[in-house]
Short mmCIF file of C-alpha atoms in Angstrom, two decimals:
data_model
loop_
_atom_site.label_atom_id
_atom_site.label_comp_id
_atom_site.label_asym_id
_atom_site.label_seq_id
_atom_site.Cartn_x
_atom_site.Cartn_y
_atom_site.Cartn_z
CA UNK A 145 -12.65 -12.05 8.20
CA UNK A 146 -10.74 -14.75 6.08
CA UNK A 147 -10.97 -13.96 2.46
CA UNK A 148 -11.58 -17.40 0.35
CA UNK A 149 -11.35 -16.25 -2.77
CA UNK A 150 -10.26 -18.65 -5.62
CA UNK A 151 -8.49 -15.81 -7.93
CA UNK A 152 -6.84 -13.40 -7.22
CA UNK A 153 -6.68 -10.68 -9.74
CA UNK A 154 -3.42 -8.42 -8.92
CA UNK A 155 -3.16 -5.70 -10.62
CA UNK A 156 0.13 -3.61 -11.20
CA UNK A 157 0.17 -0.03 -12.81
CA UNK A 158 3.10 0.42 -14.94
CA UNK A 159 4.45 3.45 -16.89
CA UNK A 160 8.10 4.09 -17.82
CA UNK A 161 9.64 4.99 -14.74
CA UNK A 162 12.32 2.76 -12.89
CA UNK A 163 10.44 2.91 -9.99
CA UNK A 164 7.24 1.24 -11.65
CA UNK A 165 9.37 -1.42 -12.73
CA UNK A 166 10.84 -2.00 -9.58
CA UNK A 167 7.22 -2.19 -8.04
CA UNK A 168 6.65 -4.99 -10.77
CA UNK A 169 9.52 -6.61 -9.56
CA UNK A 170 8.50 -6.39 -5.30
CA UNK A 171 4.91 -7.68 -6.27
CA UNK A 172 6.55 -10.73 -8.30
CA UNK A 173 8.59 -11.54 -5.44
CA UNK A 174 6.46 -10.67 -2.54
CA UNK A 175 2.91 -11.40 -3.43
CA UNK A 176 2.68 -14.21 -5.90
CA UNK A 177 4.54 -17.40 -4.67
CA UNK A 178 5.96 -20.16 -6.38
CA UNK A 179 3.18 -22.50 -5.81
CA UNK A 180 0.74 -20.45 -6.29
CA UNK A 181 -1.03 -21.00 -9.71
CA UNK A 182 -4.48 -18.91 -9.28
CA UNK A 183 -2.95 -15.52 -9.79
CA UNK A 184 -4.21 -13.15 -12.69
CA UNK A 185 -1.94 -10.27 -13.17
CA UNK A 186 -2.73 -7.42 -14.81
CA UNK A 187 -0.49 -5.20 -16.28
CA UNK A 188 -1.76 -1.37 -16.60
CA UNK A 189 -0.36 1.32 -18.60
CA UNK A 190 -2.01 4.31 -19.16
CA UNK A 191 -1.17 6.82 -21.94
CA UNK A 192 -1.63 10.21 -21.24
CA UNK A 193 -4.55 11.70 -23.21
CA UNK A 194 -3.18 13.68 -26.23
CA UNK A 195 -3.23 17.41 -25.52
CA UNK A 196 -4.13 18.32 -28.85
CA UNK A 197 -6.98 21.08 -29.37
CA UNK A 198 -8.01 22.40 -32.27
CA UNK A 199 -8.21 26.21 -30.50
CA UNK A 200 -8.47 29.29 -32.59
CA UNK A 201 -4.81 30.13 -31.66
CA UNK A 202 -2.35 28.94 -34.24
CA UNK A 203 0.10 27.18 -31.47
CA UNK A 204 -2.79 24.92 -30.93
CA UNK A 205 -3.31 23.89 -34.20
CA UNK A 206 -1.46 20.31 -35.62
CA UNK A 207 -1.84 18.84 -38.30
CA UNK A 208 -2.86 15.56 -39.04
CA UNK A 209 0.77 13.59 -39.32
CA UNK A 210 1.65 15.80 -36.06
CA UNK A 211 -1.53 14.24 -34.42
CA UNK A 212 -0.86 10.67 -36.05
CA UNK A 213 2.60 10.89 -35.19
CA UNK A 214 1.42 11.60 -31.45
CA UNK A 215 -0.57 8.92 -31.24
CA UNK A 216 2.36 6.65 -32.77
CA UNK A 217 5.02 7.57 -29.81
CA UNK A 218 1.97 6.70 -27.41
CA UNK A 219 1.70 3.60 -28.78
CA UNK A 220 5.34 2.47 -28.99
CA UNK A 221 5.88 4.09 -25.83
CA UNK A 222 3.02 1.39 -24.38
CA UNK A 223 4.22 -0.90 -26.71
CA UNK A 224 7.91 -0.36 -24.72
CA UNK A 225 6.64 -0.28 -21.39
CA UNK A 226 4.96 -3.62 -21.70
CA UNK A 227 8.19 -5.28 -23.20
CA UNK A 228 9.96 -4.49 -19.94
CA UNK A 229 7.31 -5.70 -17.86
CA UNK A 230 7.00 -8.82 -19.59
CA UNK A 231 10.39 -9.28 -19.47
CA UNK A 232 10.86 -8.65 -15.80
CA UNK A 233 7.72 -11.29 -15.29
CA UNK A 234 10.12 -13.72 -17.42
CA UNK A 235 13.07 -13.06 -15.21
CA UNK A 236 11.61 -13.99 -12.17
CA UNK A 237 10.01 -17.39 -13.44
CA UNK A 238 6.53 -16.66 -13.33
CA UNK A 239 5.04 -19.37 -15.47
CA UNK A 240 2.35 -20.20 -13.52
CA UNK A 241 0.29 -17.11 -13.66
CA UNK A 242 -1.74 -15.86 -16.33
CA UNK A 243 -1.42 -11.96 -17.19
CA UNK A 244 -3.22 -9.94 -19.07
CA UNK A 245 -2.02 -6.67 -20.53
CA UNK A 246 -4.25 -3.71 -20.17
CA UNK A 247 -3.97 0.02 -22.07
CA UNK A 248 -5.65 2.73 -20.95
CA UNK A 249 -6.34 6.72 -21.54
CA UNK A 250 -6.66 9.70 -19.89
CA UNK A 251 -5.40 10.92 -16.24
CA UNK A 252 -3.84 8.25 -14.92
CA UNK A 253 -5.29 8.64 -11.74
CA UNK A 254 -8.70 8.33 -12.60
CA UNK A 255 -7.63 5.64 -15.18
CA UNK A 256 -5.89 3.47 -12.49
CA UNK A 257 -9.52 3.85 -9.92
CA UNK A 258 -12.00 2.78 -12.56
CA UNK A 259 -9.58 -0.25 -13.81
CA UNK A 260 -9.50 -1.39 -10.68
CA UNK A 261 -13.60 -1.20 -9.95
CA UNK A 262 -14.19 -2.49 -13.89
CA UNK A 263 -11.37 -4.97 -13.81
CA UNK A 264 -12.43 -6.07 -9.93
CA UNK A 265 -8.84 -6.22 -9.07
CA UNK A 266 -8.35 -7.56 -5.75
CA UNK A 267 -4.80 -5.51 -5.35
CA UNK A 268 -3.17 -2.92 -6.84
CA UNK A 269 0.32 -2.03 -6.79
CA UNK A 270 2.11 0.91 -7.69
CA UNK A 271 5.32 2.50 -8.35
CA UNK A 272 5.86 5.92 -6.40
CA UNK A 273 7.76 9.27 -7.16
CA UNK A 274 9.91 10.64 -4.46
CA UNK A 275 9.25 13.92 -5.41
CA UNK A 276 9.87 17.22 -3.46
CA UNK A 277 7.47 19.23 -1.83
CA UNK A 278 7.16 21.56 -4.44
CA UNK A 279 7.06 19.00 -7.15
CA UNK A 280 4.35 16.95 -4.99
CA UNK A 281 1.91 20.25 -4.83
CA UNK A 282 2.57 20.88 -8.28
CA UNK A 283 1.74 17.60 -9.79
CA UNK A 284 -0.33 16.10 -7.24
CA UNK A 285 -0.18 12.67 -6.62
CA UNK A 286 -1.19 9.57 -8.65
CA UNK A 287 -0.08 7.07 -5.98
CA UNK A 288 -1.74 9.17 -2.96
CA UNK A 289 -5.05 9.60 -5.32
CA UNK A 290 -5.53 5.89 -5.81
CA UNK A 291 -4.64 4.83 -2.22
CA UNK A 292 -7.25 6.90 -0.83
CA UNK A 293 -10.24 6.11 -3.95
CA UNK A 294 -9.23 2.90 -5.14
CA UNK A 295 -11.57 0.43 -4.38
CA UNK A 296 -8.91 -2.34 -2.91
CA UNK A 297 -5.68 -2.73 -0.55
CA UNK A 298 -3.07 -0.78 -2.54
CA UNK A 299 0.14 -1.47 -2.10
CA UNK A 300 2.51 1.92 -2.28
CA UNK A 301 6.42 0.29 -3.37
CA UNK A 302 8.87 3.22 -3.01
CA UNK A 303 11.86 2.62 -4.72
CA UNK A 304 14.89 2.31 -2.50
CA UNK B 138 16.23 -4.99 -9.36
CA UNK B 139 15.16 -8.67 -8.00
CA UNK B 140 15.24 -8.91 -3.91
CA UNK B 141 17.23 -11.45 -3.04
CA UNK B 142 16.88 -11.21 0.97
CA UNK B 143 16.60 -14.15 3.20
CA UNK B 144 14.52 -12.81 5.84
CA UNK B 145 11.45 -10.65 5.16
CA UNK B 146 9.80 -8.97 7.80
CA UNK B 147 6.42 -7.49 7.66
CA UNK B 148 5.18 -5.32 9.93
CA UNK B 149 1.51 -4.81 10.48
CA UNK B 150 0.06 -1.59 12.72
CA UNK B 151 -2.48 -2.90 14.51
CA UNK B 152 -5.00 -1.45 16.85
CA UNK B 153 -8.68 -1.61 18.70
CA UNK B 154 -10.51 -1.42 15.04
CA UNK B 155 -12.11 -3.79 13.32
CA UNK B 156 -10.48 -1.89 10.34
CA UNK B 157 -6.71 -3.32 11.20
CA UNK B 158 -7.72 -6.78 11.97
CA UNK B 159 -9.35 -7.07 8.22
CA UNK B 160 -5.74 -5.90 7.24
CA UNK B 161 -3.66 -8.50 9.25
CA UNK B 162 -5.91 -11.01 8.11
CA UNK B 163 -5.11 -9.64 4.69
CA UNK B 164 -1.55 -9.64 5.08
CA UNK B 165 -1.13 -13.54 5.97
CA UNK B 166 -4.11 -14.33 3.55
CA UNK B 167 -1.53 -12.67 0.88
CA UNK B 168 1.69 -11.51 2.08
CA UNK B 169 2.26 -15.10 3.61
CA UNK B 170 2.15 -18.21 1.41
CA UNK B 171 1.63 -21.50 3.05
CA UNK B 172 5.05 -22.62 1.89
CA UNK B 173 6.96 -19.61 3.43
CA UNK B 174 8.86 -20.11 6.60
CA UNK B 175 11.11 -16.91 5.64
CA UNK B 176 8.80 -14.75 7.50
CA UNK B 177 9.05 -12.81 10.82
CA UNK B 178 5.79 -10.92 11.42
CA UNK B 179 5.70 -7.58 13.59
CA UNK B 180 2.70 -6.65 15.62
CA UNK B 181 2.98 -2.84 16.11
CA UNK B 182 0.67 -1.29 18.71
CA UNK B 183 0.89 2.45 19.63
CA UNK B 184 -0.45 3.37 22.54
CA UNK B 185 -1.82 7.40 22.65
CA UNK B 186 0.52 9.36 25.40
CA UNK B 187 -1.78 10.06 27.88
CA UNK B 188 -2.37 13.33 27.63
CA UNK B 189 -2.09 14.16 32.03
CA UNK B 190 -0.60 17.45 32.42
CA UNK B 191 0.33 18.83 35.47
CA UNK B 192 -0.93 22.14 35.00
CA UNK B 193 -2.08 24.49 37.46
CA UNK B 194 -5.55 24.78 35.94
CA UNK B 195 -7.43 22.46 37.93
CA UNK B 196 -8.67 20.50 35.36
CA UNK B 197 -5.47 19.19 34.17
CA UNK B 198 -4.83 18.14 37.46
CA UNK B 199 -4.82 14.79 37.93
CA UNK B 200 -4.50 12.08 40.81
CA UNK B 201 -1.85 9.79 40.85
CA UNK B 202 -5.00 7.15 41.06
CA UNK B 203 -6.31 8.26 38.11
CA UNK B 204 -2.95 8.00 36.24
CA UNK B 205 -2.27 4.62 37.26
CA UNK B 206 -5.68 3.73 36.09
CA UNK B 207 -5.16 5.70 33.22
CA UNK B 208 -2.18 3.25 32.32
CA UNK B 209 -3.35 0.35 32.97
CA UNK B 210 -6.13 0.73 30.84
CA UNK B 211 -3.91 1.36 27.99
CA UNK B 212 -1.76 -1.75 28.66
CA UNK B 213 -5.01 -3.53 29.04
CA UNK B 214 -6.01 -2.27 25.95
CA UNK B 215 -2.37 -3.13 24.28
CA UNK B 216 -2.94 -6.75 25.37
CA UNK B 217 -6.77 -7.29 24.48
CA UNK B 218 -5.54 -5.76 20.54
CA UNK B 219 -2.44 -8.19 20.68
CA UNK B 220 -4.36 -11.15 21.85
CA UNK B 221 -7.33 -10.75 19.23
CA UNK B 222 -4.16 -10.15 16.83
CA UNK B 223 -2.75 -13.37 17.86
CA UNK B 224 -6.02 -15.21 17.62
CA UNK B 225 -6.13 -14.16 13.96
CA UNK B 226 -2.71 -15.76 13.22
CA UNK B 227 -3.38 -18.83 14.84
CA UNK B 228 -6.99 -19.20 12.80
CA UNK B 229 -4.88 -18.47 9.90
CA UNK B 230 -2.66 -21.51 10.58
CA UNK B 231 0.79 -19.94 10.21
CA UNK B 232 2.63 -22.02 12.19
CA UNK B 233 5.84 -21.50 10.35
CA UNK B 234 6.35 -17.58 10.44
CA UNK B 235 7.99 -16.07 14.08
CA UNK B 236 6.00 -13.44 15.00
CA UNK B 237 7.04 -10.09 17.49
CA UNK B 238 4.67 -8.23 19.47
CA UNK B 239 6.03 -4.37 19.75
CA UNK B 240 3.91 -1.58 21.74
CA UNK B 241 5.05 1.84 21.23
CA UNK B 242 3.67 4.96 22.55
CA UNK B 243 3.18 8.64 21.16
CA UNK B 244 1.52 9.56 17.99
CA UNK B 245 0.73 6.69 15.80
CA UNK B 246 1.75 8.11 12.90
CA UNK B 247 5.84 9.13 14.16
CA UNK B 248 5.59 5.81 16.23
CA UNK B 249 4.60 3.28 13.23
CA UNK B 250 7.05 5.45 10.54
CA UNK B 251 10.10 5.04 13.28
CA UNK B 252 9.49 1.58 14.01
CA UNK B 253 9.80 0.94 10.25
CA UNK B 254 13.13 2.58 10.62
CA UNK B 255 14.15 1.45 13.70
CA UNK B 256 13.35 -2.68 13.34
CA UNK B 257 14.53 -2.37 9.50
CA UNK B 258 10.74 -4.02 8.09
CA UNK B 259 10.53 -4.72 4.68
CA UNK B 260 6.60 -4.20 4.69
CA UNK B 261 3.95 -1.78 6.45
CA UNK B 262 0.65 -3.18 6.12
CA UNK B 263 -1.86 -1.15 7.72
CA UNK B 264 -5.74 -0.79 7.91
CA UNK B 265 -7.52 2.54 7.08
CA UNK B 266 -10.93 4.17 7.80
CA UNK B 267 -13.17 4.92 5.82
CA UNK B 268 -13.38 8.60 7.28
CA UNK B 269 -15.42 11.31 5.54
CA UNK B 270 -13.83 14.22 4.59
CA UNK B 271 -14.32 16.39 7.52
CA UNK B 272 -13.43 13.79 10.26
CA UNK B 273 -10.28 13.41 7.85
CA UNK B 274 -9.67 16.91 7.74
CA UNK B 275 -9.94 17.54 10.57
CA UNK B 276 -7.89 14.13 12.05
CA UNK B 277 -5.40 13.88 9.98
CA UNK B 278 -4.97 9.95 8.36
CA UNK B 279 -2.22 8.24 9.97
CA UNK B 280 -2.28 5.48 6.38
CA UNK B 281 -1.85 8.59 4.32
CA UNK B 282 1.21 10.30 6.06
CA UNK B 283 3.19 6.14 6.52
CA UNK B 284 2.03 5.48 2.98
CA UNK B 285 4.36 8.83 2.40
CA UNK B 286 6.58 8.60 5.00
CA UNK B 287 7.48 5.53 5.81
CA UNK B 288 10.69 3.61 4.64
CA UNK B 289 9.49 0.40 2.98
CA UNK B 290 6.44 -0.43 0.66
CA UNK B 291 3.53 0.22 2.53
CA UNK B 292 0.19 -2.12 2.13
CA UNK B 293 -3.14 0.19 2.62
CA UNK B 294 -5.97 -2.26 3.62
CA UNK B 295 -9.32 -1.15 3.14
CA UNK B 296 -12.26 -2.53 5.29
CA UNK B 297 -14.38 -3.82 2.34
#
């Protein structure tokens, strides 16, 4: 019943929302203590997978600096997100942990799942969209996905 | 964006499965540092309505024997969950949080979401089972719907 683990690997999945940041921030001050020096956090950002096909139809068709220029934004954009994270990790004083900062592609969903079962994180926490119904149906879900799949406790941090 | 509360409380739904023990013992294995004495921990029961109508159909009809039996089973039940509940805390040596035993009554789902409301928790943790997809279908998951609906960050625990 008692888990004795030495590490704990914590993982947070982060994107460029406010409310992903404010998850950050609850798992800083909720789940890692002061004393507590045998925490691994990982920071997660996934980049959406470029929707770029090279389709018979001419609005599907970019051209190379388009296509580079995509895959610049993603990377500042990750670049970005991480800044903020790291600086929120600074803010709160969280010397003693170790992080490591983790980019991934694709659906974020199915990203955020395998991370977890490759990484072995032991939690994951996550930011979550108060969207509408109709919004909800629409987009699904990334937070419901990975609460039902994922393959540890997953914390759900609405923001306020 | 930092919390800056004095008192946290956590609130953990537990009940007759194996499933929600693993998720208290979670909880204080990583929700409650050693150190932290700012902590007052809510044990949420729900009891099932019993589900005695006085109908004229005779099998609805019940005797007031086998209502009283009826309920004191279920407060047996209450205090057999809250004592193996309490057991668990004491093993886990946290001496230093208060701790509140709550027993509510209806469907678990409404009961746990107002009780977040109601007693103003700063945490849900809660187990979940490992249901296929029929039985879920079919029953409904109560982590699902507080993971959406309730008021606070919500912890789902899964029975490893």
């Amino acid at each position: 019943m008692v888990m004795e683990k030495t590490e704990r690997k914590i993982m947070v999945a982060v994107d460029e929302s406010q409310e992903s940041m404010y998850a950050l921030s609850w798992c800083l001050s909720n789940l890692v203590s002061d004393n507590v020096n045998n925490v691994k956090l990982v920071l997660l950002y996934v980049k959406p997978s470029p929707s770029v096909h090279s389709l018979d139809a001419p609005g599907h068709i970019f051209s190379s600096d388009v296509i580079s220029n995509l895959e610049k934004h993603g990377k500042d954009l990750a670049n970005s997100v991480m800044e903020r994270a790291g600086a929120i990790c600074r803010k709160l004083n969280t010397t003693n942990i170790t992080m490591e900062r983790v980019v991934g592609s694709g659906d974020a969903k199915d990203v955020i799942c395998s991370a977890v079962k490759k990484l072995e994180a032991d939690t994951l926490v996550m930011g979550t969209h108060s969207y509408g119904f109709f919004k909800r149906a629409l987009l699904g879900s990334v937070s419901d996905h990975c609460a039902k799949h994922a393959k540890c406790p997953v914390v759900i941090v609405k923001y306020p």
